[in-house]
mmCIF file of C-alpha atoms in Angstrom:
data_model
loop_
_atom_site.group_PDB
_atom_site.id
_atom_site.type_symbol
_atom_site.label_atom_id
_atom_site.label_comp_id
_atom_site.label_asym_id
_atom_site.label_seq_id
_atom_site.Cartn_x
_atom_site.Cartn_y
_atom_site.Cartn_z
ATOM 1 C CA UNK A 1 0.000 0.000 0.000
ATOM 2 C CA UNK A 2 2.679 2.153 1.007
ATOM 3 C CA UNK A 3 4.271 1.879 -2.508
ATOM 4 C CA UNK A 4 1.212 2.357 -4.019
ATOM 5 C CA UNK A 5 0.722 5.627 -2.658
ATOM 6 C CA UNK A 6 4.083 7.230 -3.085
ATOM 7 C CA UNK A 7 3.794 6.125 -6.765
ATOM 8 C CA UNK A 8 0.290 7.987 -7.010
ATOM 9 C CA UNK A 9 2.162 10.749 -5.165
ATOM 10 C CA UNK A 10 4.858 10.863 -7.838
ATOM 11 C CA UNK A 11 2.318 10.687 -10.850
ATOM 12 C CA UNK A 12 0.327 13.654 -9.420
ATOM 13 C CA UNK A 13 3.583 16.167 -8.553
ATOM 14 C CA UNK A 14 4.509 15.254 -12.111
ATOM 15 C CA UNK A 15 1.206 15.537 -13.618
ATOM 16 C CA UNK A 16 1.327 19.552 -11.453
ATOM 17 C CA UNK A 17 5.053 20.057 -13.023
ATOM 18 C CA UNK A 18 3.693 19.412 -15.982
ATOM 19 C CA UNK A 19 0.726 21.150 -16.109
ATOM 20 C CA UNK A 20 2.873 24.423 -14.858
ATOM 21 C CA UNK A 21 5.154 24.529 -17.221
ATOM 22 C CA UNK A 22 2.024 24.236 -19.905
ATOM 23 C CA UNK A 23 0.528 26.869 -18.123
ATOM 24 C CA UNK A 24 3.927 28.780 -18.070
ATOM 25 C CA UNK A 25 4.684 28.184 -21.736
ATOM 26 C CA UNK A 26 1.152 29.423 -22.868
ATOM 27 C CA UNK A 27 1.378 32.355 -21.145
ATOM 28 C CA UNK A 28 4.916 33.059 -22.637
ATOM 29 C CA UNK A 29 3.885 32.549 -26.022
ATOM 30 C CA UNK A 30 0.877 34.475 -25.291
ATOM 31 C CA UNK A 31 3.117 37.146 -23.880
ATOM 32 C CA UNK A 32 5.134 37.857 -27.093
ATOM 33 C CA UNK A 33 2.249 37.549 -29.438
ATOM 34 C CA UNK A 34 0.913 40.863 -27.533
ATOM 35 C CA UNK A 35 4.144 42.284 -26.662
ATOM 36 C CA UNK A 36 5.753 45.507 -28.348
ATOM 37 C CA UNK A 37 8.511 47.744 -27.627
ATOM 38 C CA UNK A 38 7.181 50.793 -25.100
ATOM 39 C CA UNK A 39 6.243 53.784 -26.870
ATOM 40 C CA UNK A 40 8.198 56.162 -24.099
ATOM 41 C CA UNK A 41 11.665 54.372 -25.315
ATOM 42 C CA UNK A 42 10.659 53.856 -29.051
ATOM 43 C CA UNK A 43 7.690 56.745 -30.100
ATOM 44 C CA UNK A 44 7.637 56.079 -33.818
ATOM 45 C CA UNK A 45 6.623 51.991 -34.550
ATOM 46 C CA UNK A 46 5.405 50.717 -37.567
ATOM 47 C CA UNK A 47 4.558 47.483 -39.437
ATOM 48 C CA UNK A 48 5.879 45.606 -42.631
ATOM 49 C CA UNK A 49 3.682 44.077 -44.348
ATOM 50 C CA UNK A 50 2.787 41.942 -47.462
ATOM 51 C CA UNK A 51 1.126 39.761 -49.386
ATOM 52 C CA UNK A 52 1.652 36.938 -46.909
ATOM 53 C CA UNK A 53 -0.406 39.250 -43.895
ATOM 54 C CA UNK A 54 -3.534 38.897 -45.566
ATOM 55 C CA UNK A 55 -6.128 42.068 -45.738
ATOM 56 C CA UNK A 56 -5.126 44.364 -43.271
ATOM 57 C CA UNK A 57 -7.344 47.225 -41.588
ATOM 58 C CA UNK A 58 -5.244 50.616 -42.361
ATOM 59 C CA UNK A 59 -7.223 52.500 -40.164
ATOM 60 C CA UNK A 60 -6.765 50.240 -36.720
ATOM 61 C CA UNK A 61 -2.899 50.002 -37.814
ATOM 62 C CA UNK A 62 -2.785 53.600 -37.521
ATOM 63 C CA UNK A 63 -5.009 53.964 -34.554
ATOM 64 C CA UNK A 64 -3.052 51.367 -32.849
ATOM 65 C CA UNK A 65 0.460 53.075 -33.060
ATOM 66 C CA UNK A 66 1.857 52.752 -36.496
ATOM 67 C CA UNK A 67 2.899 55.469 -37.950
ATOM 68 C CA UNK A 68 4.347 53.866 -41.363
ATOM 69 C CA UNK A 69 4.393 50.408 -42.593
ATOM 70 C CA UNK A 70 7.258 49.089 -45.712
ATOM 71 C CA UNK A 71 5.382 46.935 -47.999
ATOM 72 C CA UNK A 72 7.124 44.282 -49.427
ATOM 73 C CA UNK A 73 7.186 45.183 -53.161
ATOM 74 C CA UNK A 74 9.734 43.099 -55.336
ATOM 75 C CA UNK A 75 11.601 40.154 -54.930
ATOM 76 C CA UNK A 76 15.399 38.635 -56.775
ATOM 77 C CA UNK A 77 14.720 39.445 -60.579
ATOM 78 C CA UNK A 78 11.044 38.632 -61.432
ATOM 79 C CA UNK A 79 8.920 38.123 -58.176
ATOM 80 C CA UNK A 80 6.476 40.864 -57.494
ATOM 81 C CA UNK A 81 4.069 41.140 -54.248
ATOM 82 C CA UNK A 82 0.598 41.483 -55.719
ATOM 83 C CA UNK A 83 -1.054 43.256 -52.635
ATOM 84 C CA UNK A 84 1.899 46.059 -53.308
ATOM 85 C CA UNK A 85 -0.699 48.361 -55.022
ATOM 86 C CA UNK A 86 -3.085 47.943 -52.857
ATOM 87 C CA UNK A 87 -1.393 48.345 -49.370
ATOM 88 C CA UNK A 88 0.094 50.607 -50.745
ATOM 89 C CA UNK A 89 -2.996 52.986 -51.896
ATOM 90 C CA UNK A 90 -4.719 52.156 -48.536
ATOM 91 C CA UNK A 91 -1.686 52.556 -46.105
ATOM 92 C CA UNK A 92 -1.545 56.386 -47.937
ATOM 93 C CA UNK A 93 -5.303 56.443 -47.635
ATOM 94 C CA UNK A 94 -4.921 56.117 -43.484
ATOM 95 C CA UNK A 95 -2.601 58.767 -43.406
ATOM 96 C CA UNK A 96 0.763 56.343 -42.781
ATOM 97 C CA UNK A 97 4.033 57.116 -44.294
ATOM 98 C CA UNK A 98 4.829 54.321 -46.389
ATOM 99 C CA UNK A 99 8.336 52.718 -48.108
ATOM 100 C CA UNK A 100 9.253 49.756 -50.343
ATOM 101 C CA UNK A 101 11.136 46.185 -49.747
ATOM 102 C CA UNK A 102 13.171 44.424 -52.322
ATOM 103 C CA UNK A 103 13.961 40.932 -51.492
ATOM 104 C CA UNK A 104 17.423 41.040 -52.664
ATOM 105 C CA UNK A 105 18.618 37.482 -54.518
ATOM 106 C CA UNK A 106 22.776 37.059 -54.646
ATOM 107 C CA UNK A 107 22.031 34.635 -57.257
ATOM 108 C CA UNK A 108 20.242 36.722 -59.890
ATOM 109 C CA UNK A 109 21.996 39.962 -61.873
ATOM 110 C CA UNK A 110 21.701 43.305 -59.689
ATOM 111 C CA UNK A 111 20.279 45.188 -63.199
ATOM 112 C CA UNK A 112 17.827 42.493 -63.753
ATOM 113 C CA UNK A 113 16.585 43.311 -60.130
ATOM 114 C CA UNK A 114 17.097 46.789 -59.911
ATOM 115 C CA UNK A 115 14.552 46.806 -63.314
ATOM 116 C CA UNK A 116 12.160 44.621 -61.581
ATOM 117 C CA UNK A 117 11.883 46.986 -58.076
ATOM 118 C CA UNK A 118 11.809 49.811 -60.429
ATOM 119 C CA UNK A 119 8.843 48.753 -62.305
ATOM 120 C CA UNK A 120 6.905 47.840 -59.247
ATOM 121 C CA UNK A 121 7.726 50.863 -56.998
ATOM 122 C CA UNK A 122 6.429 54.369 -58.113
ATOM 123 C CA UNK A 123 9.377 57.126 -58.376
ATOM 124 C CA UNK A 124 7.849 59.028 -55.422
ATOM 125 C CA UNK A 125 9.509 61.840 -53.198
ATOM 126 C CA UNK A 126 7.334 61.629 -50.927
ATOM 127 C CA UNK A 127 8.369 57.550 -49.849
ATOM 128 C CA UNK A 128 10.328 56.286 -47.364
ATOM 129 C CA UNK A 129 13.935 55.196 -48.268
ATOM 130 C CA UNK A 130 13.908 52.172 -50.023
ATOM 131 C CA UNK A 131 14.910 48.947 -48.002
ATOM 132 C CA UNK A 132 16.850 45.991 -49.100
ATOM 133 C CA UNK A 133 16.093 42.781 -47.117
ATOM 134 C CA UNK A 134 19.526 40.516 -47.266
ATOM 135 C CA UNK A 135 18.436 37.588 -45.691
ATOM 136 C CA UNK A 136 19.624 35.245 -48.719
ATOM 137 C CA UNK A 137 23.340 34.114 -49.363
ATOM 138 C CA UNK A 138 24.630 32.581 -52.313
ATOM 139 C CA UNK A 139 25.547 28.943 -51.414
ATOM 140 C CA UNK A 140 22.684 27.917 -53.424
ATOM 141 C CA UNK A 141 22.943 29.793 -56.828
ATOM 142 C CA UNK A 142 22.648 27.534 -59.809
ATOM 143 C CA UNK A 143 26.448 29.028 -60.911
ATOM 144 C CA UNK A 144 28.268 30.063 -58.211
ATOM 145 C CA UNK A 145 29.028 33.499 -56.986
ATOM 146 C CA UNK A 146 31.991 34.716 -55.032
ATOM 147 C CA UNK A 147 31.455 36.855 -51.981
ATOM 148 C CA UNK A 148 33.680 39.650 -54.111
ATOM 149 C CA UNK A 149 31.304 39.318 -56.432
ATOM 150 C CA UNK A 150 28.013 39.095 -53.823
ATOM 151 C CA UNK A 151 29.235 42.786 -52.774
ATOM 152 C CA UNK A 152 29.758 44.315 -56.494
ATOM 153 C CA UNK A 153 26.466 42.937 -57.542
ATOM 154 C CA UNK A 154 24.381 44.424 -54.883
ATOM 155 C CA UNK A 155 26.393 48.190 -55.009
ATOM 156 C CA UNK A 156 25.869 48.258 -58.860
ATOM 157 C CA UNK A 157 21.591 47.156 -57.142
ATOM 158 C CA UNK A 158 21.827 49.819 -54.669
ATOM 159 C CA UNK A 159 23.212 52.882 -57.430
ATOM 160 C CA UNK A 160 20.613 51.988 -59.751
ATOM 161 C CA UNK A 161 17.308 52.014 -57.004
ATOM 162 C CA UNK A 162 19.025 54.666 -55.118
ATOM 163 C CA UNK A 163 18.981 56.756 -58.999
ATOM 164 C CA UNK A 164 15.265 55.870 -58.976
ATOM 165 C CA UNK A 165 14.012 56.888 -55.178
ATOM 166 C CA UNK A 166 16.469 59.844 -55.135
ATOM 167 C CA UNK A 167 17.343 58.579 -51.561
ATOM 168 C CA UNK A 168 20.076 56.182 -49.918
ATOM 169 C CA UNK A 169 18.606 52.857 -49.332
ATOM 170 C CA UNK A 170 18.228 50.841 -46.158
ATOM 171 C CA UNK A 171 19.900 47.268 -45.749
ATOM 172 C CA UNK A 172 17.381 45.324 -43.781
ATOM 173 C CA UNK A 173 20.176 42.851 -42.989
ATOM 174 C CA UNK A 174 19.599 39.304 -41.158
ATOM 175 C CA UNK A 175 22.503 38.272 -38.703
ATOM 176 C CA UNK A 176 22.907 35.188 -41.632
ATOM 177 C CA UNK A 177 23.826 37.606 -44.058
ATOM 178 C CA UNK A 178 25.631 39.411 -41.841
ATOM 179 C CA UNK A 179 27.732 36.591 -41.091
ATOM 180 C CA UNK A 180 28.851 35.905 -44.152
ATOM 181 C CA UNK A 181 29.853 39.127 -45.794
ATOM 182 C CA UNK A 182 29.816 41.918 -43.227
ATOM 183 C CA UNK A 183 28.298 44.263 -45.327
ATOM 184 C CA UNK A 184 27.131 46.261 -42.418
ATOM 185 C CA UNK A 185 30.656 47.262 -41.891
ATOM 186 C CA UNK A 186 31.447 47.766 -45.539
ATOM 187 C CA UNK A 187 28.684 49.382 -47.004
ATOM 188 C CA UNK A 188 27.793 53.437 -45.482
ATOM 189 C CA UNK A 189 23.916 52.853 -45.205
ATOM 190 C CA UNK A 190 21.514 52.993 -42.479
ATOM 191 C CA UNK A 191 20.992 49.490 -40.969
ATOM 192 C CA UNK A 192 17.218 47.238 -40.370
ATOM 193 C CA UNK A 193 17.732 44.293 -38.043
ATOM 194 C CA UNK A 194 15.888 42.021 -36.643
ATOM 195 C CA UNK A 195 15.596 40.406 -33.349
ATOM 196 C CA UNK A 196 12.720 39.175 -31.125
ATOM 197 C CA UNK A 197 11.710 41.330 -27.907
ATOM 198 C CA UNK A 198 15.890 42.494 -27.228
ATOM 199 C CA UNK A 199 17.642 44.955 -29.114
ATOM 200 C CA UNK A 200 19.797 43.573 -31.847
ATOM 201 C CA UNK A 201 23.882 44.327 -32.096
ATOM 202 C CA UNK A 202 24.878 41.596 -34.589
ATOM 203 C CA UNK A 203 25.959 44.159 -36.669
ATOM 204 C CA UNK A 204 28.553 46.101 -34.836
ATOM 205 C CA UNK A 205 26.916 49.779 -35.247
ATOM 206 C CA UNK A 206 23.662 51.358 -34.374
ATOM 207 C CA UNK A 207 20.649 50.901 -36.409
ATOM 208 C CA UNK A 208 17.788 52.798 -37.575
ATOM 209 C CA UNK A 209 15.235 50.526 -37.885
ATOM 210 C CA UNK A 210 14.565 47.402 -35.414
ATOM 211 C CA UNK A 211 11.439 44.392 -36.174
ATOM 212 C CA UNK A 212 11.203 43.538 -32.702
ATOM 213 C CA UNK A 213 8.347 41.079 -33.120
ATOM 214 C CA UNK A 214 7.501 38.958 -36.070
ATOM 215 C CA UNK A 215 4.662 37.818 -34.594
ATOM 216 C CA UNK A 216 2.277 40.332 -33.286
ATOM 217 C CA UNK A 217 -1.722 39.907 -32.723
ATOM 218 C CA UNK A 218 -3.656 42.945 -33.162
ATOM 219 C CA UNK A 219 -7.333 43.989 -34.248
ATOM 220 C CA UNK A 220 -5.858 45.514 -37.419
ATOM 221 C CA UNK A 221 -5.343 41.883 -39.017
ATOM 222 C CA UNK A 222 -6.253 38.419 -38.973
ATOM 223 C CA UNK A 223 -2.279 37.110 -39.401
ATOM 224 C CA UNK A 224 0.385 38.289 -37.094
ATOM 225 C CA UNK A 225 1.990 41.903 -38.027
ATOM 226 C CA UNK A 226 5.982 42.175 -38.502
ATOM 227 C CA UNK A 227 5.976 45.193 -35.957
ATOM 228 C CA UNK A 228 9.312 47.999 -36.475
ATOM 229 C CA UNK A 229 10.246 50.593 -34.807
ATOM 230 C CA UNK A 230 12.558 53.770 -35.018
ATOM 231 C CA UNK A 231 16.055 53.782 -33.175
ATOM 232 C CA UNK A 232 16.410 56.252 -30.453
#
């Protein structure tokens, strides 16, 4: 009998442990699927968005705290994001400031790329900097590309968007990328990084732009918003 109850004893403090660290585990996910940096440290936040994000209500992004949103527009030489327009239109229609995102591929030619941003995205003063997400290396590529030639390819990409906005462009650069070819330290542009809920330093100078959470809820969509925010 004795053993019989200090095994039921057992079963039930496990059976608590694990029903804690459930408990614990929802409420952490929960947690960062609601958390976002504090306005009083970060004022201006904003929201990336795309195809991917579904519909999403302009007006309850604004009236929630963003105050701009990049739409991802273009992607390697061909790939185009066919709720650009649109988000576009409505994101100006709710009063945010609003910006573009290539998708930059080291496999494909910078000009064919640089022609394919260019014919999605509007030459418009009155848009953000462009931004450049290098996420992508070029392991992959079908013929294979040096990391010399990685860095010519994208400046020849950046001289020919940065001819068509009028305005230096942003390098929305993962720690990957970053990794590989350093271009944060080689290339005199304002940084995007990314890292969940703490502040990112993978790159080894200050940012401008940080997504802090890739994975917010809010009223303004069904899918979870990329949410961004302005550097200090």
């Amino acid at each position: 009998m004795a053993r019989r109850s200090s095994s039921r004893w057992r079963l039930r403090v496990i059976g608590a442990g694990l029903l804690l660290a459930l408990l614990a585990a929802g409420w952490g996910w929960w947690t960062i699927r609601h958390w976002r940096p504090p306005v009083a440290s970060f004022p201006v936040q904003g929201i990336e968005v795309g195809s991917v994000d579904g519909a999403v209500d302009w007006k309850a992004a604004k009236a929630i705290g963003a105050g701009f949103a990049y739409l991802d527009a273009s992607a390697s030489a061909f790939a185009r994001d066919p709720a650009f327009a649109r988000n576009l239109d409505e994101a100006r229609a709710a009063k945010l400031q609003v910006g573009a995102v290539h998708t930059y591929d080291p496999c494909q030619p910078a000009e064919r790329q640089a022609a394919n941003f260019m014919t999605v995205v509007p030459r418009d003063k009155t848009m953000l900097p462009p931004a450049i997400d290098l996420d992508l290396v070029a392991d992959n590529c079908p013929v294979k590309v040096s990391d010399a030639a990685v860095e010519s390819e994208l400046m020849t990409f950046l001289n020919q968007i940065e001819t068509h906005t009028g305005k230096p462009t942003i390098l929305k650069i993962s720690n990957q990328f970053e990794k590989r070819y350093h271009m944060a330290r080689k290339l005199d542009r304002n940084l995007w990084l990314t890292r969940l809920r703490f502040e990112p330093d993978y790159a080894g100078r200050p940012w401008t732009l940080w997504t802090a959470n890739t994975y917010v809820d809010t009223e303004a969509s069904a899918a979870p918003l990329r949410w961004v925010v302005v550097g200090r």
